[in-house]
mmCIF file of C-alpha atoms in Angstrom:
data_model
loop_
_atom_site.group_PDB
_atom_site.id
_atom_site.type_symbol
_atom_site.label_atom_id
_atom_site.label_comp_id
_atom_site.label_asym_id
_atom_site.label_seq_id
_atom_site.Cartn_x
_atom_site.Cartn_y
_atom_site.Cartn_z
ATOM 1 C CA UNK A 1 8.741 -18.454 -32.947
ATOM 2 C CA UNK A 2 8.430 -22.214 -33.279
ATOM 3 C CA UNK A 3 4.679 -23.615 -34.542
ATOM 4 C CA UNK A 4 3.192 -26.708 -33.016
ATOM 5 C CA UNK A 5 1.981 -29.525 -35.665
ATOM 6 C CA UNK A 6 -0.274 -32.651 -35.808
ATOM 7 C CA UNK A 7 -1.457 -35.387 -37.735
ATOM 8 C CA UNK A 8 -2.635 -34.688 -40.830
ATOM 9 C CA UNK A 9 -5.561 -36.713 -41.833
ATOM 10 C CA UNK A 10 -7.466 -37.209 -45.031
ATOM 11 C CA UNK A 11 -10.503 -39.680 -44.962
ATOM 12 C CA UNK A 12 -11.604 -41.756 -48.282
ATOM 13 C CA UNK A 13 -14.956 -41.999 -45.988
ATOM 14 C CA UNK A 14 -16.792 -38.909 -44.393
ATOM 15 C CA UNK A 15 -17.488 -39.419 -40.639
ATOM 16 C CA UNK A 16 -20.792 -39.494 -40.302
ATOM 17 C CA UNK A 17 -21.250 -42.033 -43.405
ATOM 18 C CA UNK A 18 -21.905 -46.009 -43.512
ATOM 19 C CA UNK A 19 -20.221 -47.848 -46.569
ATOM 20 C CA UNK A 20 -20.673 -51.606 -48.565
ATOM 21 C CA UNK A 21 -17.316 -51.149 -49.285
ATOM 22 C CA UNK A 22 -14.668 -50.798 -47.044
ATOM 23 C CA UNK A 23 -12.036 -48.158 -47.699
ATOM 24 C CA UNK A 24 -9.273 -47.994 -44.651
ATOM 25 C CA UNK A 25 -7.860 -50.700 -42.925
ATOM 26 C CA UNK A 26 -9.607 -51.398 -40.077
ATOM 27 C CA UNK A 27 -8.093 -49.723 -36.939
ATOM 28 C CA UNK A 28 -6.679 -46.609 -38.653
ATOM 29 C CA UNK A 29 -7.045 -43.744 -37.122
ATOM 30 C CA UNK A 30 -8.024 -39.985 -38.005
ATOM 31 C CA UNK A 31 -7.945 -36.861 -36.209
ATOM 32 C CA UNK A 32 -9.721 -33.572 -36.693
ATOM 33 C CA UNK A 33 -8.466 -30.293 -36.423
ATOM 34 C CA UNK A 34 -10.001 -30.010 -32.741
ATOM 35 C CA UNK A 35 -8.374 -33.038 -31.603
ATOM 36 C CA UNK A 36 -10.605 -35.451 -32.116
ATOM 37 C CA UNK A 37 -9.922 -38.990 -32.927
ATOM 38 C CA UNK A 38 -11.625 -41.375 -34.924
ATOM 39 C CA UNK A 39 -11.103 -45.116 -35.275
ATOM 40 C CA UNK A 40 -12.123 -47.354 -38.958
ATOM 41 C CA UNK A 41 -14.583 -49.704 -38.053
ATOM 42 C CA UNK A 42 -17.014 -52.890 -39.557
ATOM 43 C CA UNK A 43 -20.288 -53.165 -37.477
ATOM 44 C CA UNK A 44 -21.091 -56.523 -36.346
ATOM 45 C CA UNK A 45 -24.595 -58.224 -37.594
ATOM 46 C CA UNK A 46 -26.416 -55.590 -35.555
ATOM 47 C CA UNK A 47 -26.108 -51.547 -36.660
ATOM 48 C CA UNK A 48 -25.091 -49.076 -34.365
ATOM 49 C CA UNK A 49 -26.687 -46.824 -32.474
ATOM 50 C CA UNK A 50 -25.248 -43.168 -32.652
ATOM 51 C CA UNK A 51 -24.011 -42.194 -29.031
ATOM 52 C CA UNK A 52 -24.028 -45.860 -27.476
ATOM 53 C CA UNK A 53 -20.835 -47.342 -26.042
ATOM 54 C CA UNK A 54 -18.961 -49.975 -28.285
ATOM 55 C CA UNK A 55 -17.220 -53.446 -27.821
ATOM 56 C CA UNK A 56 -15.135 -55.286 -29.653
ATOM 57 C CA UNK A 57 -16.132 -58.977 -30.792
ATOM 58 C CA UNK A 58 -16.802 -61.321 -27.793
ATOM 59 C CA UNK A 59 -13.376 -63.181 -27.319
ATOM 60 C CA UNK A 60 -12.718 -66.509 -28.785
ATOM 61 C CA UNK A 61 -10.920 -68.824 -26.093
ATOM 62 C CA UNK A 62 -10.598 -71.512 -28.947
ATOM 63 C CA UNK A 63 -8.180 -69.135 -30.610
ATOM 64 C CA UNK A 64 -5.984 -69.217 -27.386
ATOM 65 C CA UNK A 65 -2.751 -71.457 -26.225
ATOM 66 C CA UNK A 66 -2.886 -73.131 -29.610
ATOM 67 C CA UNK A 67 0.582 -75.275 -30.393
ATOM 68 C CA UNK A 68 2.239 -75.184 -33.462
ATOM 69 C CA UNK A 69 4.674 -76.226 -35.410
ATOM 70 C CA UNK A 70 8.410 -74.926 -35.429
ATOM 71 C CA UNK A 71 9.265 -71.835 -37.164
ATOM 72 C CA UNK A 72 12.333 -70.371 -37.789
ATOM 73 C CA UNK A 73 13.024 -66.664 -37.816
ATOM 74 C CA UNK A 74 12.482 -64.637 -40.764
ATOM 75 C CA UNK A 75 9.546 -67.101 -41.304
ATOM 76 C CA UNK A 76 6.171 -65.565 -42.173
ATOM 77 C CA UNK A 77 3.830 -68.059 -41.915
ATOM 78 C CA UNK A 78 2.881 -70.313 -39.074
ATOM 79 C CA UNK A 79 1.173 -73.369 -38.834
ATOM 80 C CA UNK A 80 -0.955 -74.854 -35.289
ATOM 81 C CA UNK A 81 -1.077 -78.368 -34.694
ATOM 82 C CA UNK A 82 -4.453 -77.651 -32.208
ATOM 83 C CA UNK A 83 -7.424 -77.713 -34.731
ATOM 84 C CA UNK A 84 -9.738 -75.093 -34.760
ATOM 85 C CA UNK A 85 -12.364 -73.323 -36.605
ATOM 86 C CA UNK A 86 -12.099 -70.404 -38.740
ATOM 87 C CA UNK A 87 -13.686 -68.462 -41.521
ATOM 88 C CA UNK A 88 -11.571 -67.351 -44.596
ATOM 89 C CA UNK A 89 -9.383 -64.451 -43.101
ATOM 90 C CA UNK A 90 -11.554 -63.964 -39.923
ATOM 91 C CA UNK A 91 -7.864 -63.016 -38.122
ATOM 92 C CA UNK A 92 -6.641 -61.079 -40.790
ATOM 93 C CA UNK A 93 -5.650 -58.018 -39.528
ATOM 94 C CA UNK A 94 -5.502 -59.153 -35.728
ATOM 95 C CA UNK A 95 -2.656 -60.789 -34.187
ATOM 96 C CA UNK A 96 -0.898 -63.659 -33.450
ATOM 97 C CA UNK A 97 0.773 -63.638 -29.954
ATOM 98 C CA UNK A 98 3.482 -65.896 -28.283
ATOM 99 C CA UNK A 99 2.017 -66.705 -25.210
ATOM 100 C CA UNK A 100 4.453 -69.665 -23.930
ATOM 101 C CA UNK A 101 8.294 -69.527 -24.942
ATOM 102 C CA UNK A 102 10.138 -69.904 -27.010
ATOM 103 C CA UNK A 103 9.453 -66.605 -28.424
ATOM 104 C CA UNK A 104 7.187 -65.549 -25.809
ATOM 105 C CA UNK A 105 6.668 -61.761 -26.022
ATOM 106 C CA UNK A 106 6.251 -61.312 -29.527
ATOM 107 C CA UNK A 107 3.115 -60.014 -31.195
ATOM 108 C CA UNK A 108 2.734 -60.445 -34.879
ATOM 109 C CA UNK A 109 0.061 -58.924 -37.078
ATOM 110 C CA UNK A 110 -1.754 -61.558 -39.469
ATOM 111 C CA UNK A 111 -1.710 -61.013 -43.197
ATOM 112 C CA UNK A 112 -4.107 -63.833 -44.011
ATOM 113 C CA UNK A 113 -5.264 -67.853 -43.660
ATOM 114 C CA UNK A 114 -7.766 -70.066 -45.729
ATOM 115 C CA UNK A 115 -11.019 -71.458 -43.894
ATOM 116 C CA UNK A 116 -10.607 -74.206 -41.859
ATOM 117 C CA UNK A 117 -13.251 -76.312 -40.035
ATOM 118 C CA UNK A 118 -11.959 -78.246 -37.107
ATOM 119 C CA UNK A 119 -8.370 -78.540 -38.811
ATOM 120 C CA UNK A 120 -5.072 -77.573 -38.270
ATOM 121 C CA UNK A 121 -4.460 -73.809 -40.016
ATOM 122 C CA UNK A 122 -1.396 -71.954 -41.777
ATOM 123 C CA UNK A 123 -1.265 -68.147 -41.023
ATOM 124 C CA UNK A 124 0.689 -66.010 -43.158
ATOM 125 C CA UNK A 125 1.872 -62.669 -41.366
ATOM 126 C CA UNK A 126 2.311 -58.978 -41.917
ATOM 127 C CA UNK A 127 6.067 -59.597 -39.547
ATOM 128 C CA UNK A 128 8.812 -62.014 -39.436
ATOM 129 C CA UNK A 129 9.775 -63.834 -36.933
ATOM 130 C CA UNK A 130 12.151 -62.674 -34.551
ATOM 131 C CA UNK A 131 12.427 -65.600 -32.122
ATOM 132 C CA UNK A 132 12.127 -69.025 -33.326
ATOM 133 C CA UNK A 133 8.601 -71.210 -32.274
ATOM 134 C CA UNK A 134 9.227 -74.594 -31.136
ATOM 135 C CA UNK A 135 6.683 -77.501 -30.394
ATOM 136 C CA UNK A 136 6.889 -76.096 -26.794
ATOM 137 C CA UNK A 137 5.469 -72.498 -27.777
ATOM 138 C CA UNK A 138 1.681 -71.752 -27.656
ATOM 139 C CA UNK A 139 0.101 -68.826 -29.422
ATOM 140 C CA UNK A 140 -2.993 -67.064 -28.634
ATOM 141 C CA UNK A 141 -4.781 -65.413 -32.191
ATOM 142 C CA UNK A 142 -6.672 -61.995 -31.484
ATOM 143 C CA UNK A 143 -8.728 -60.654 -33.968
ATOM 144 C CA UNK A 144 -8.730 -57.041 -34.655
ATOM 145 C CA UNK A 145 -10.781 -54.620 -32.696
ATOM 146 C CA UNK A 146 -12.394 -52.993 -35.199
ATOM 147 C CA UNK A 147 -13.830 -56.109 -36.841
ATOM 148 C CA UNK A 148 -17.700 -56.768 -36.214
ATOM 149 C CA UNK A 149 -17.793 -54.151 -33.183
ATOM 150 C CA UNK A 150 -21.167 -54.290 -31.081
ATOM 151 C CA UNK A 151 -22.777 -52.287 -28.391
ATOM 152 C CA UNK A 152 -20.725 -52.996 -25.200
ATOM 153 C CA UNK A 153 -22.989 -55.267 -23.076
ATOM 154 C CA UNK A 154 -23.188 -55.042 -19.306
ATOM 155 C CA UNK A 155 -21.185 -58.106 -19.172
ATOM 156 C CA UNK A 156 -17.877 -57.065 -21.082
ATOM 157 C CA UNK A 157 -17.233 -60.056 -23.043
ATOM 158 C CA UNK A 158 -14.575 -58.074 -25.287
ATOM 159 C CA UNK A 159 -12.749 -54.590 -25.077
ATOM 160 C CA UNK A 160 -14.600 -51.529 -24.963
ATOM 161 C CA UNK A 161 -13.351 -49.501 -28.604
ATOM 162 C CA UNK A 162 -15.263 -46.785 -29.135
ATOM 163 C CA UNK A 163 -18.418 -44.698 -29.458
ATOM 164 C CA UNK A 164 -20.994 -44.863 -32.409
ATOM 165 C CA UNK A 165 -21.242 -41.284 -34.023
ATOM 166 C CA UNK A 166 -23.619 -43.133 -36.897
ATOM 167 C CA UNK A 167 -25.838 -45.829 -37.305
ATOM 168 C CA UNK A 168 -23.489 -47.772 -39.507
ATOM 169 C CA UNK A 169 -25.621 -50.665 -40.938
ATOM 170 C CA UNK A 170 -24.778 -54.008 -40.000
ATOM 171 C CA UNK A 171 -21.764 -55.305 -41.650
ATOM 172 C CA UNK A 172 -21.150 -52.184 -43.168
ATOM 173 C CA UNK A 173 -17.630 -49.641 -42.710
ATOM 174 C CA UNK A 174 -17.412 -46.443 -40.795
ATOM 175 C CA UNK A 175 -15.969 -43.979 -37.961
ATOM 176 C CA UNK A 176 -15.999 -44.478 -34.657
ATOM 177 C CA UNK A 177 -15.244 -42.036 -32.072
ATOM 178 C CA UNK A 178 -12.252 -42.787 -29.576
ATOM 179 C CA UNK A 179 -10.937 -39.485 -28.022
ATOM 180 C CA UNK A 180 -12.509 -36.217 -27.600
ATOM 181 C CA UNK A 181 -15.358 -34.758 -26.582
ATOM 182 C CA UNK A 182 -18.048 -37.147 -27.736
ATOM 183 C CA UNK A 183 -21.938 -37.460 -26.900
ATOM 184 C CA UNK A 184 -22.621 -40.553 -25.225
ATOM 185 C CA UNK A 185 -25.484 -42.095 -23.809
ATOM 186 C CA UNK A 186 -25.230 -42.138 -19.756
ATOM 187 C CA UNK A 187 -26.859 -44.872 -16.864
ATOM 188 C CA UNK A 188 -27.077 -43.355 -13.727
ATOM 189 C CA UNK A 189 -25.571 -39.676 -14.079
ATOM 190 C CA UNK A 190 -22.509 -38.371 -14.352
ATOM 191 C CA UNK A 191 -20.853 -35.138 -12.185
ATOM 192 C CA UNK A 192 -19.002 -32.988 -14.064
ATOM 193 C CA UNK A 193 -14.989 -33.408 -13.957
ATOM 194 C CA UNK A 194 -15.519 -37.265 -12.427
ATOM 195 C CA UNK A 195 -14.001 -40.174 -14.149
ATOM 196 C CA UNK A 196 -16.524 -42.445 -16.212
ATOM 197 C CA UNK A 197 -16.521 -46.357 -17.094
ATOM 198 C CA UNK A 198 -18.417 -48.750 -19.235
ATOM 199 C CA UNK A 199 -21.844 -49.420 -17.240
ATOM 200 C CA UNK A 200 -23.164 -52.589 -16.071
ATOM 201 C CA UNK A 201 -26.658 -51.980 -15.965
ATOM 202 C CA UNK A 202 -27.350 -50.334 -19.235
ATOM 203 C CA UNK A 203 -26.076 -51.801 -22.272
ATOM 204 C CA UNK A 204 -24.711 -49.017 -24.416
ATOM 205 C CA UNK A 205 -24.084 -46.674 -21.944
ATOM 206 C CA UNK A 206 -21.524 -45.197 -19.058
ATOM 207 C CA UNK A 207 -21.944 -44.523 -15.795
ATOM 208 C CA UNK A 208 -19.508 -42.696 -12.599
ATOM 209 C CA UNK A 209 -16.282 -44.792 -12.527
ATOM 210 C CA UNK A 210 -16.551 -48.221 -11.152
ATOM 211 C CA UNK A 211 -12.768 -49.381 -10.833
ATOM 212 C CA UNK A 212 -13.908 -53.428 -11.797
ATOM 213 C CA UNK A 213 -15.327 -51.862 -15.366
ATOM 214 C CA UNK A 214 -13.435 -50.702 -17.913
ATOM 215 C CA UNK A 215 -12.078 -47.004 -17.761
ATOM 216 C CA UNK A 216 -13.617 -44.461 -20.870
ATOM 217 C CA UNK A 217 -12.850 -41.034 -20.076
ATOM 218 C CA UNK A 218 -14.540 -38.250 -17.851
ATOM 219 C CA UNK A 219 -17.600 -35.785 -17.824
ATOM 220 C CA UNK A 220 -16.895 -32.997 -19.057
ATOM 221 C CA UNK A 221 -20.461 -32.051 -18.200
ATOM 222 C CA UNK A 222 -22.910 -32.690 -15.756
ATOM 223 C CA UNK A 223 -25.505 -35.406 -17.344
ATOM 224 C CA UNK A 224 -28.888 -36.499 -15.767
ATOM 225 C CA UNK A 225 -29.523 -40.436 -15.700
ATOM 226 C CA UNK A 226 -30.748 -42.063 -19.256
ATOM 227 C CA UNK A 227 -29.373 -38.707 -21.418
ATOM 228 C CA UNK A 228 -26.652 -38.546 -23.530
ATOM 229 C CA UNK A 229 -23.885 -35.858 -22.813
ATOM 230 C CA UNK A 230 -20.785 -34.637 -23.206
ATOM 231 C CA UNK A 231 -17.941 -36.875 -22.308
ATOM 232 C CA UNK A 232 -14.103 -36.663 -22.967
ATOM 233 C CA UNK A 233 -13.120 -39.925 -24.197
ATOM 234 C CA UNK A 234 -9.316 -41.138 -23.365
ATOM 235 C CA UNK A 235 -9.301 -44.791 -25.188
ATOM 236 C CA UNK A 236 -7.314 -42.789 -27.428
#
């Protein structure tokens, strides 16, 4: 009789641990025996709070439909000619994106860049090329999810990523929960078997599906308004 198989997953970090030091890459992922999955993440300047709903860093429109310079293919670095503003490596492990053609379509993880303060700035990527850039492409840089998440605020200013399963200290490395049956902190109540979104009234927190808010899983559970409960998380 054929056997089913999954992932097999070992974690340098327990779950339900905060670390200094980080040790995955941000983004990877882990799955338990039951199905769960798990997402590597570095808290923003605020901890988390176990069970509240989590965003990714508020979007940087200065990092989008920036022009560069031409690149050929096979090249691994890129250079913008739009000045901007960036900390040592801030996109490093995000993604540069070819938003205008040539090249348009292709999405190409970041390796690395220097600090730059209003100036032009050289990325050097994980992927080559595969379309040449011309003076007529623009690129938009996204930064990845898992850097500096926050509690998702009523506004969504980023992409919903996950839910906190510990208070990992600000700045600091851990797991966050991203399928699964997770506890999570609800607005307004939730009916059992009904489809869930981010809420806009309680940062933090989910409430019944609202189609304008972004989609997080369903109850699994019914849940009375301001208590956490059991919801089956599909970002995964």
């Amino acid at each position: 009789m054929s056997q089913l198989t999954g992932p097999t997953s070992v974690a340098g970090q327990a779950l339900f641990t905060s670390s200094a030091t980080q040790q995955h890459v941000l983004g990877e992922q882990m799955v338990t025996p039951d199905g769960r999955k798990f997402r590597y993440a570095k808290a923003g300047a605020s901890a988390l709070v176990r069970g509240n709903l989590l965003q990714s860093q508020a979007e940087d429109t200065d990092s989008e439909n920036l022009a560069v310079a031409a690149a050929a293919i096979g090249a691994t670095t890129v250079t913008t000619t739009t000045t901007l503003t960036l900390t040592a490596n801030e996109m490093a492990g995000g993604y540069l994106l070819v938003a205008i053609t040539p090249g348009l379509g292709q999405c190409l993880r970041i390796k690395s860049h220097p600090a730059v303060t209003t100036a032009v700035v050289t990325l050097t990527l994980e992927d080559p090329i595969a379309v040449a850039l011309t003076t007529d492409s623009r690129i938009d840089l996204v930064a990845n999810l898992y850097n500096a998440v926050i509690q998702n605020p009523t506004t969504a200013t980023g992409s919903v990523v996950g839910v906190a399963i510990h208070a990992i200290a600000a700045d600091e490395f851990g797991w966050i929960q991203t399928g699964g049956i997770a506890n999570v902190l609800n607005d307004a109540g939730s009916t059992v078997g009904t489809n869930v979104s981010a809420s806009n009234a309680t940062a933090g927190a989910v409430e019944a599906a609202v189609t304008a808010q972004a989609a997080v899983g369903f109850a699994v559970t019914g849940i009375t308004t301001t208590e956490a409960g059991a919801i089956y998380l599909t970002l995964d």
